[in-house]
Coordinates of C-alpha atoms in Angstrom, one line a residue:
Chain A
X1295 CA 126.1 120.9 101.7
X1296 CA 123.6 122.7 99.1
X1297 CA 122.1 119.5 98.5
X1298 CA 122.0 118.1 101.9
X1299 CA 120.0 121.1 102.8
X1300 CA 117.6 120.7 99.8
X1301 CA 117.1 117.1 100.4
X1302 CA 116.0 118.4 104.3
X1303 CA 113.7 120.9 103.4
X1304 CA 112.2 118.4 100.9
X1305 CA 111.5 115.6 103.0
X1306 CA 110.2 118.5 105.8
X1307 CA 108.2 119.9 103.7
X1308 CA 106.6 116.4 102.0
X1309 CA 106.0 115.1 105.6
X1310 CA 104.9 118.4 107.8
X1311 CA 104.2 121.5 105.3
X1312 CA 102.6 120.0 102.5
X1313 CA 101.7 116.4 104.8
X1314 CA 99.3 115.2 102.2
X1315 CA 96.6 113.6 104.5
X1316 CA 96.5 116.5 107.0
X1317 CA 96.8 120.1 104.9
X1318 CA 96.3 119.0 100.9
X1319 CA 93.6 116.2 101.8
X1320 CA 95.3 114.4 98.9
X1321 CA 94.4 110.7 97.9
X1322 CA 91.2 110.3 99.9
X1323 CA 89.6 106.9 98.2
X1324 CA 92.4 105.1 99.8
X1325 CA 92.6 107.5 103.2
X1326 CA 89.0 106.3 103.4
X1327 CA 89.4 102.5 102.6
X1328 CA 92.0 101.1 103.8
X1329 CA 92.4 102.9 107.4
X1330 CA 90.4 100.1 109.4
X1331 CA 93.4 99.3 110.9
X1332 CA 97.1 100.9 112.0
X1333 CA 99.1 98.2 110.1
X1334 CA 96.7 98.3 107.1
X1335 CA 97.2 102.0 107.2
X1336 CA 100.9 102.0 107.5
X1337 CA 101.0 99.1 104.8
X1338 CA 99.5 101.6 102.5
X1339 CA 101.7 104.9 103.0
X1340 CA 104.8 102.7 102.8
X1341 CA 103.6 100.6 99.6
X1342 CA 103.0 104.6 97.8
X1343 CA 106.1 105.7 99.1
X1344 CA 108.1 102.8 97.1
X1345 CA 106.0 103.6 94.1
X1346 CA 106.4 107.5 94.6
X1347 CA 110.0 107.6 95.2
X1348 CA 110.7 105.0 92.2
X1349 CA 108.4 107.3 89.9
X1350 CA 110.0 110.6 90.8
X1351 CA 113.2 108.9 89.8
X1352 CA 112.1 107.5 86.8
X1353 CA 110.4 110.7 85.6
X1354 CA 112.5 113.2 86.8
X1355 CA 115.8 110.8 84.8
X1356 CA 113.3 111.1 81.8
X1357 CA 112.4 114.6 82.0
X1358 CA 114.0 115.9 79.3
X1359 CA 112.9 113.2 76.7
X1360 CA 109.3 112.8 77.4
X1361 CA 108.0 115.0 75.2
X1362 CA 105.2 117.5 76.8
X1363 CA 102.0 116.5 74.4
X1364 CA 102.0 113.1 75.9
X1365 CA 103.8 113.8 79.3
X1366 CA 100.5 112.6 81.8
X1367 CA 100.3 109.2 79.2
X1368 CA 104.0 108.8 79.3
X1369 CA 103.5 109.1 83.5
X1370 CA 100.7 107.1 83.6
X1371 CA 102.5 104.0 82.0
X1372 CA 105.8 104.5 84.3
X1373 CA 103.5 104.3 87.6
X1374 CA 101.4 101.6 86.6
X1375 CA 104.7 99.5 85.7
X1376 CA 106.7 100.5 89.2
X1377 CA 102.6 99.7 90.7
X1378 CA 102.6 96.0 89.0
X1379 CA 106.0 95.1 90.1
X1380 CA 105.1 96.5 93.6
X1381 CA 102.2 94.4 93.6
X1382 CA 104.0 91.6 92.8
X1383 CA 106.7 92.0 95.4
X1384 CA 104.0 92.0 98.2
X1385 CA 102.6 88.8 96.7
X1386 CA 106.1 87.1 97.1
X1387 CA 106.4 88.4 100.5
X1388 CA 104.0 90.0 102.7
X1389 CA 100.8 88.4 101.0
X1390 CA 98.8 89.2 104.5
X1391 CA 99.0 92.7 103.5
X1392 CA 98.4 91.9 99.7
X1393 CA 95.1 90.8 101.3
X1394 CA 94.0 93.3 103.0
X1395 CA 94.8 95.7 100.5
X1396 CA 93.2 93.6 97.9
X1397 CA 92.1 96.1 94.7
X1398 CA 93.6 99.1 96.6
X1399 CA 97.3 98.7 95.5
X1400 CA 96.7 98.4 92.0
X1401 CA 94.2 101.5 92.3
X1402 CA 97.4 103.2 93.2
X1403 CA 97.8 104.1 89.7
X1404 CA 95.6 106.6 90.0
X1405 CA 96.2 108.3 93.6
X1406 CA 96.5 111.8 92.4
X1407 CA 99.4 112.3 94.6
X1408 CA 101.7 110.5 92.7
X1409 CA 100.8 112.0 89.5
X1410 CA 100.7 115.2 91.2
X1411 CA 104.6 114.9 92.2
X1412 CA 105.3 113.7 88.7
X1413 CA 103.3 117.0 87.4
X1414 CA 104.4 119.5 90.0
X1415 CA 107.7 118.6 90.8
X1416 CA 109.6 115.6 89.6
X1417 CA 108.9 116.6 85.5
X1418 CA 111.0 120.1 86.4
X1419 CA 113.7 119.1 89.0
X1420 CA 117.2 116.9 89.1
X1421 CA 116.8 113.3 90.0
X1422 CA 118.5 113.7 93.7
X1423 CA 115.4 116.4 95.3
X1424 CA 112.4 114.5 93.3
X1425 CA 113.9 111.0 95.2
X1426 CA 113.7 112.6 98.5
X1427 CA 110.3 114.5 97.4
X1428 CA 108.9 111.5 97.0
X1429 CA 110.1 110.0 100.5
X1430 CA 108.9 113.0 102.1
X1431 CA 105.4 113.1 100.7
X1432 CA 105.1 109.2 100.9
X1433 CA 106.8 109.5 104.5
X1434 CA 103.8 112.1 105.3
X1435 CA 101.0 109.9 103.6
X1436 CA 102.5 107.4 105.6
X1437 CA 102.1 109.2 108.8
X1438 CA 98.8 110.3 107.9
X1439 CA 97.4 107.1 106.8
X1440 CA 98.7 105.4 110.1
X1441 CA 97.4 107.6 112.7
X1442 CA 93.9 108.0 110.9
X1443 CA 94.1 104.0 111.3
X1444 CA 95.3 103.6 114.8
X1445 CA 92.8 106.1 115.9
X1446 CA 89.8 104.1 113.8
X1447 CA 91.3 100.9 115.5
X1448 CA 91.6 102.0 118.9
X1449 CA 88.0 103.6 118.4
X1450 CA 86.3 101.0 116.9
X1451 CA 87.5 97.8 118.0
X1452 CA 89.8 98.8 121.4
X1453 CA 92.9 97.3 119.6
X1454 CA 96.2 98.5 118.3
X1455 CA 98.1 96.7 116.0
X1456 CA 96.3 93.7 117.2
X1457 CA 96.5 93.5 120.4
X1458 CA 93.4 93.9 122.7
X1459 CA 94.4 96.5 125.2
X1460 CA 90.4 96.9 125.7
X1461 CA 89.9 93.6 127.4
X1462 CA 93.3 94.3 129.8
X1463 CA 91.5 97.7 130.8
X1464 CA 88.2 96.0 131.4
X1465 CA 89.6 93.2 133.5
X1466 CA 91.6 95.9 135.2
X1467 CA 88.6 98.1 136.2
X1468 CA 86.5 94.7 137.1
X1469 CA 89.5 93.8 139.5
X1470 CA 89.4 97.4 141.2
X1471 CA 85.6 98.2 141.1
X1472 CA 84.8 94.7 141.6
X1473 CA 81.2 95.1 140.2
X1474 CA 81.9 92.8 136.9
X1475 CA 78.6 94.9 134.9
X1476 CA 81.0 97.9 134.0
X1477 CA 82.8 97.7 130.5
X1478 CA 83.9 100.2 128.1
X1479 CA 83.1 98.5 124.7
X1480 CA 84.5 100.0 121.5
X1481 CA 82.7 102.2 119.2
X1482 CA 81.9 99.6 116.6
X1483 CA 81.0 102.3 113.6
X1484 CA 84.4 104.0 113.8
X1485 CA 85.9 100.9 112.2
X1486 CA 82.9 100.4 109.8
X1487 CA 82.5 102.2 106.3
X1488 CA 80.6 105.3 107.7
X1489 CA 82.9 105.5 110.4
X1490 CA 85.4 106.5 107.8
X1491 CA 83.0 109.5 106.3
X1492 CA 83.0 110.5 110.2
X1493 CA 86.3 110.6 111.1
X1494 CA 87.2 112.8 108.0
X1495 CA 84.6 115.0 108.0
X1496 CA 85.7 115.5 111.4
X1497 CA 89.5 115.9 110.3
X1498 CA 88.5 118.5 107.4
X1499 CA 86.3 120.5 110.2
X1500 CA 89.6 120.9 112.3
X1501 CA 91.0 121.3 109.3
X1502 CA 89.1 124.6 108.5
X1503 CA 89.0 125.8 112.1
X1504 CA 92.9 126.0 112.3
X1505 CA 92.7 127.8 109.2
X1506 CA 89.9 130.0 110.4
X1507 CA 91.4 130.9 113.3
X1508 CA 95.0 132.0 111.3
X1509 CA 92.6 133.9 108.6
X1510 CA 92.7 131.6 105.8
X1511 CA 90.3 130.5 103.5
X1512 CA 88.2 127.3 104.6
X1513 CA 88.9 124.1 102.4
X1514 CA 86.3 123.4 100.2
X1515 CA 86.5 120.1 98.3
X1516 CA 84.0 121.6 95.4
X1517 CA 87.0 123.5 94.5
X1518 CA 88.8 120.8 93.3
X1519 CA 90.9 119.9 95.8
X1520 CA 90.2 116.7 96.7
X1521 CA 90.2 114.9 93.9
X1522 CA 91.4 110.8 92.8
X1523 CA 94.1 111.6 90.4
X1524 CA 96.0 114.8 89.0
X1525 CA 93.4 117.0 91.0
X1526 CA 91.5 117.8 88.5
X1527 CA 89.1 114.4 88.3
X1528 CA 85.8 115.7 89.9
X1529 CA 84.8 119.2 89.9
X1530 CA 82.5 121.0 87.1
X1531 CA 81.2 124.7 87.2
X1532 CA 77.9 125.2 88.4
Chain B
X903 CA 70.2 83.9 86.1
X904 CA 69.4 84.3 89.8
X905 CA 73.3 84.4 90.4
X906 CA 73.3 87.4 88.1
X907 CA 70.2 88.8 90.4
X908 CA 72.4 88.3 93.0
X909 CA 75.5 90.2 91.5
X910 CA 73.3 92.8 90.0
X911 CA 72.2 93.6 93.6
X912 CA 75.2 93.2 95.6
X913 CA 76.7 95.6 93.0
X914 CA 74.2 98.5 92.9
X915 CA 73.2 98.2 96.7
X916 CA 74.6 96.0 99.2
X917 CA 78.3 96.5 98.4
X918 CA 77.7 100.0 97.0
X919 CA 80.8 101.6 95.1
X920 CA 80.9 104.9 96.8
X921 CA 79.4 104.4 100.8
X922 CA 81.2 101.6 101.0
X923 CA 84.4 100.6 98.6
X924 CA 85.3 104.0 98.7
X925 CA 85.8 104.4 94.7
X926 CA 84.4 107.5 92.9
X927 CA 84.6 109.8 96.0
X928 CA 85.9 112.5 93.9
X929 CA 82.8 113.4 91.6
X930 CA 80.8 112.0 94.7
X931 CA 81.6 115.1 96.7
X932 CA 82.7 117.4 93.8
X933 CA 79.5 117.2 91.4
X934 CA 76.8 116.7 94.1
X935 CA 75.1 120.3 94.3
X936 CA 72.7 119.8 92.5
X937 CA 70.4 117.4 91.5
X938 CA 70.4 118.0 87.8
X939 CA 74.6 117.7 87.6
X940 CA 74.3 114.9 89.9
X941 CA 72.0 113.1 87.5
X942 CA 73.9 113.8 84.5
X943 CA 76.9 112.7 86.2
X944 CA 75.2 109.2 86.9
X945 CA 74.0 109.1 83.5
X946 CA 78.1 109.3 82.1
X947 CA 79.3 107.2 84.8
X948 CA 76.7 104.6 83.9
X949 CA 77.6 104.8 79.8
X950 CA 81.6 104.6 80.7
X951 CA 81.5 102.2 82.7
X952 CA 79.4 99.9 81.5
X953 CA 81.4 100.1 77.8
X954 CA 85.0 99.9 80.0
X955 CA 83.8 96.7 81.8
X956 CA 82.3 95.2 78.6
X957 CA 85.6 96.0 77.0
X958 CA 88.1 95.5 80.0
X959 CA 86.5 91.8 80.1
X960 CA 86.9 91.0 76.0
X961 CA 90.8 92.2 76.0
X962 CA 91.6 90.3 79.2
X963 CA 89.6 87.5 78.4
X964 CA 90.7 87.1 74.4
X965 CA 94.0 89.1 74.3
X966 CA 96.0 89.0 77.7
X967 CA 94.8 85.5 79.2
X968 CA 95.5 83.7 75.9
X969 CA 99.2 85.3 75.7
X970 CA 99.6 84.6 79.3
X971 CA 100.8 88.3 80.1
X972 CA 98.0 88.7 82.1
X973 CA 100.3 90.6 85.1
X974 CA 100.1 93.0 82.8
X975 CA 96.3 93.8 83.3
X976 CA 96.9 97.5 85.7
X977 CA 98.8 98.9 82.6
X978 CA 96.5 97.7 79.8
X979 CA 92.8 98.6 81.7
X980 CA 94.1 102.2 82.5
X981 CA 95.0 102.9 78.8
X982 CA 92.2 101.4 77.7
X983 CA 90.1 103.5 79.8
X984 CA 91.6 106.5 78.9
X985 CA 91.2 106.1 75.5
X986 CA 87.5 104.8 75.6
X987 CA 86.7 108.2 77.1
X988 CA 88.3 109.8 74.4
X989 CA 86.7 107.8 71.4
X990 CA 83.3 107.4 73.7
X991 CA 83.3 111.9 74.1
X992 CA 84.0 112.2 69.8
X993 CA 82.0 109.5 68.8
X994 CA 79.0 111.2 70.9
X995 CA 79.9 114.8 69.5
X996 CA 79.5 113.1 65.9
X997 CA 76.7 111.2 66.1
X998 CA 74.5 112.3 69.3
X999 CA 75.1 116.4 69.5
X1000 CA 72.2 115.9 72.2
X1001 CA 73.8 113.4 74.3
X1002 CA 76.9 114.6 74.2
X1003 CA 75.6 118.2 75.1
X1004 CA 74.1 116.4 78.4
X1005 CA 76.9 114.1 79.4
X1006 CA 80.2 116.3 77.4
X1007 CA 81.1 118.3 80.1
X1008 CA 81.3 114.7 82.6
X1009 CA 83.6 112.7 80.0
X1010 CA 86.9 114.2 80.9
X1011 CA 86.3 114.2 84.4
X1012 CA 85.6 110.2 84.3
X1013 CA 89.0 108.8 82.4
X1014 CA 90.7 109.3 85.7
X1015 CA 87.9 108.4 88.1
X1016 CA 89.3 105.5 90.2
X1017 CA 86.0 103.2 90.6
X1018 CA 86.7 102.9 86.7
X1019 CA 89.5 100.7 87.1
X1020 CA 88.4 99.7 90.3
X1021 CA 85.3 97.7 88.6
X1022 CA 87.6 96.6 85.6
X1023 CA 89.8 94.7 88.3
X1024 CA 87.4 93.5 90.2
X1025 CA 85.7 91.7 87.0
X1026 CA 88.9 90.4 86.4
X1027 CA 90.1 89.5 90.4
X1028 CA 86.9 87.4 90.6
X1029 CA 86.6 86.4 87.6
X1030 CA 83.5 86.8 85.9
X1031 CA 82.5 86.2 82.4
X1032 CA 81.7 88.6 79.4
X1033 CA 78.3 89.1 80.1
X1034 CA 78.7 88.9 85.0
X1035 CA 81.3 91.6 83.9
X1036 CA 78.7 94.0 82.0
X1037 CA 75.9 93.4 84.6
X1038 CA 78.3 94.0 87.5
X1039 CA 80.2 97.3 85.4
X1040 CA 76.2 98.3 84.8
X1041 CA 74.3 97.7 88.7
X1042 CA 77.6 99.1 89.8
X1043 CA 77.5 102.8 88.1
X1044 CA 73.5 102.5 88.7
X1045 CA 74.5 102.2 92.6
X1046 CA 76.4 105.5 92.3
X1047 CA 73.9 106.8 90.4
X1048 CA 71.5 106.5 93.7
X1049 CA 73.9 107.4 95.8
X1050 CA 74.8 111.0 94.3
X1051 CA 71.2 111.7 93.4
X1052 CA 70.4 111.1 96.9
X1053 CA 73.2 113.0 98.4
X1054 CA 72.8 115.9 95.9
X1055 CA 69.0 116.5 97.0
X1056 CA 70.0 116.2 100.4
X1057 CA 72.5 118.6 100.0
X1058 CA 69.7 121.0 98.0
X1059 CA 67.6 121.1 101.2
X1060 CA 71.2 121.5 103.2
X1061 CA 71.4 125.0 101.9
X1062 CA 69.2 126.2 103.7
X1063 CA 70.0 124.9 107.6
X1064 CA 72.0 126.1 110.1
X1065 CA 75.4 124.7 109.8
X1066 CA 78.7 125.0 112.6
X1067 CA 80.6 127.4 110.7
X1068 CA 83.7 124.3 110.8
X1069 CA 81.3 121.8 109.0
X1070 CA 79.9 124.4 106.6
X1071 CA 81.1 122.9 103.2
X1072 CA 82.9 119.2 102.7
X1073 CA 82.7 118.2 106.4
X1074 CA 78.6 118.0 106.5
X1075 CA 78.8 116.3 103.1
X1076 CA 81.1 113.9 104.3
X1077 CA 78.9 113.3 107.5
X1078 CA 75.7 113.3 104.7
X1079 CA 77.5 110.7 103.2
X1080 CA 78.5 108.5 106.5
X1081 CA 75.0 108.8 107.5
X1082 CA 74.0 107.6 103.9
X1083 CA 76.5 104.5 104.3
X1084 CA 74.4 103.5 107.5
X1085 CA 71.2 103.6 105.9
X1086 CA 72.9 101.4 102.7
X1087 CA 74.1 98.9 105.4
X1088 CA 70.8 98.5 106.2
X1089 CA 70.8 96.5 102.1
X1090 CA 73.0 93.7 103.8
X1091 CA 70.0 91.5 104.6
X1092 CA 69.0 91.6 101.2
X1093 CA 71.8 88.7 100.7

């Protein structure tokens, strides 16, 4: 019962407290890239949820014989393994998504999240919590990654997951208006590269007035927060 | 040599690293205050990565594709890298006190910087030679070289507007940056 109750507030807390995209702002070189689209999104969060739960495994089995000198090497090498043989695996069988993804799965290796698991948690707890530590935060990138890109693709090309809703609104409006000059055309630059700066700068603003309004302290990426890989990869005093 | 032209400016412009592959956001937005940081910043970025793509592209070419293990690429750049940045920060303290004064405190923060490996695998994904790969790893770091320069002296004359109090901080960098992206779309025509 103790664990069942562990493995809960684990995966709650991966998913909805700590949800990586939405509070920690975790991971955001691939939260920015690869969000064009729902399924690309989705495709992501599940592909670092395979690799996150495999590594928290791994790591948290091996805790007690990594020594702690080389510990971040020692977890560098495991991911990029379990991110190889993942990258293989999509190869074999989903290669549309290999595609898309292109140089962003094997740039998994160095999505801080991961490594931050292995750091925070996985390197001091039993094998059974890390596992469903890492479902939990992969589950939340997951979520986080898919409704940034469903709201990009909806946005900015009036589809989701492919189909064109857009042009079956249009057609509707044409039929009940029956001037055919009325359309509602997509906002093209959502779904482009600086669409992408928008829609997070946007996200982090919300962001900060939730926390304003319940007294915290704003996020501020110059803090280190927000950085590629074991959060610690882009700030300097100055 | 107009291919390289090509690469050269497809690398530091049209397809550039930050506004629009996404690499490198991390330092983009972290160590774009000022001008000075942001320039010394480019400067290390430029050094690494042109030394990791020259590298990357000599073991891949010489050592992995001749064994035929070259699957095992992801594992073999990231080491690599990291260890680069460690011989590249005490060969500078040794031998250049006053580089390594100006780029020392940017080292660290670069082994885990992701357009590092990004540019390694993409020499290797479409599969350019020794000296495509040290042009490309060069333009490349120039191109986010312009790009934090730019946004750190936009972000010096930020300081003193009138910000919503929500977008005070990352979000008007991030919309800084987005607006930056359009302008570098603009480079598209140059192909």
């Amino acid at each position: 019962m103790n664990t069942l109750s562990s493995v809960k507030e684990r995966l709650f807390n991966g998913i909805i407290k700590e949800n990586p995209t939405f509070v920690m702002m975790l991971g955001m070189c691939p939260t920015l890239a690869v969000t064009t689209s729902c399924i690309n999104g989705l495709g992501m969060g599940l592909t670092n949820t395979v690799v996150l739960a495999m590594s928290n495994i791994i790591i948290s089995s091996l805790r007690k014989i990594i020594p702690d000198k080389v510990r971040v090497p020692a977890f560098i090498v495991i991911v990029a393994s379990l991110v190889t043989v993942v990258q293989f695996l999509l190869q074999a069988y989903i290669p549309s998504l290999n595609d898309s993804l292109g140089i962003y799965i094997p740039l998994i290796v160095v999505n801080c999240i991961i490594l931050g698991r292995a750091e925070s948690y996985a390197s001091k707890n039993p094998v059974i919590p890390s596992l469903f530590d890492g479902i939990g935060m992969g589950l939340g990138f997951t979520v986080g990654l898919g409704l940034l890109g469903a709201f990009r693709e909806i946005i900015g090309y009036g589809t989701i997951f492919g189909y064109d809703f857009l042009t079956l609104i249009n057609n509707l409006i044409d039929k009940i208006s029956k001037s055919p000059s009325f359309n509602i055309e997509p906002i093209r630059i959502i779904g482009l590269a600086p669409g992408a700066f928008f829609v997070l700068a946007f996200l982090v603003a919300i962001q900060n007035k939730v926390k304003a309004s319940k007294g915290k302290k704003s996020n501020d990426m110059d803090k280190c927060s927000g950085s590629c890989t074991s959060c610690k990869g882009g700030c300097v005093d100055e | 040599m107009s291919s390289l032209l090509k690469i050269a400016l497809a690398a530091a412009l049209v397809n550039n690293v930050v506004l629009s592959q996404f690499l490198g956001l991390c330092p983009f937005l972290g160590v774009s205050k000022k001008t000075k940081t942001a320039a010394g910043m480019g400067m290390a970025v430029i050094f690494v990565i042109t030394i990791s793509s020259a590298l990357t592209s000599l073991v891949y070419n010489y050592i992995l594709a001749p064994l035929d293990v070259t699957y095992l690429n992801t594992i073999v750049f990231i080491l690599l890298i990291a260890a680069l940045v460690q011989f590249v920060e005490m060969a500078l303290k040794k031998f250049s006190p006053a580089l390594y004064q100006a780029l020392g405190v940017y080292l660290p923060l670069i082994t885990t910087n992701c357009a590092v490996l990004g540019i390694a695998l993409t020499n290797v994904q479409k599969e350019y030679g020794f000296l495509t790969s040290i042009v490309n790893g060069l333009f490349t770091a120039i191109g986010f070289t312009i790009a934090i320069v730019i946004l750190a002296g936009i972000r010096e004359k930020m300081e003193y507007n009138n910000i919503p109090k929500a977008f005070k901080g990352t979000p008007i960098v991030l919309i800084t940056a987005g607006l930056m992206a359009i302008a570098f779309s603009g480079f598209a025509g140059l192909l």
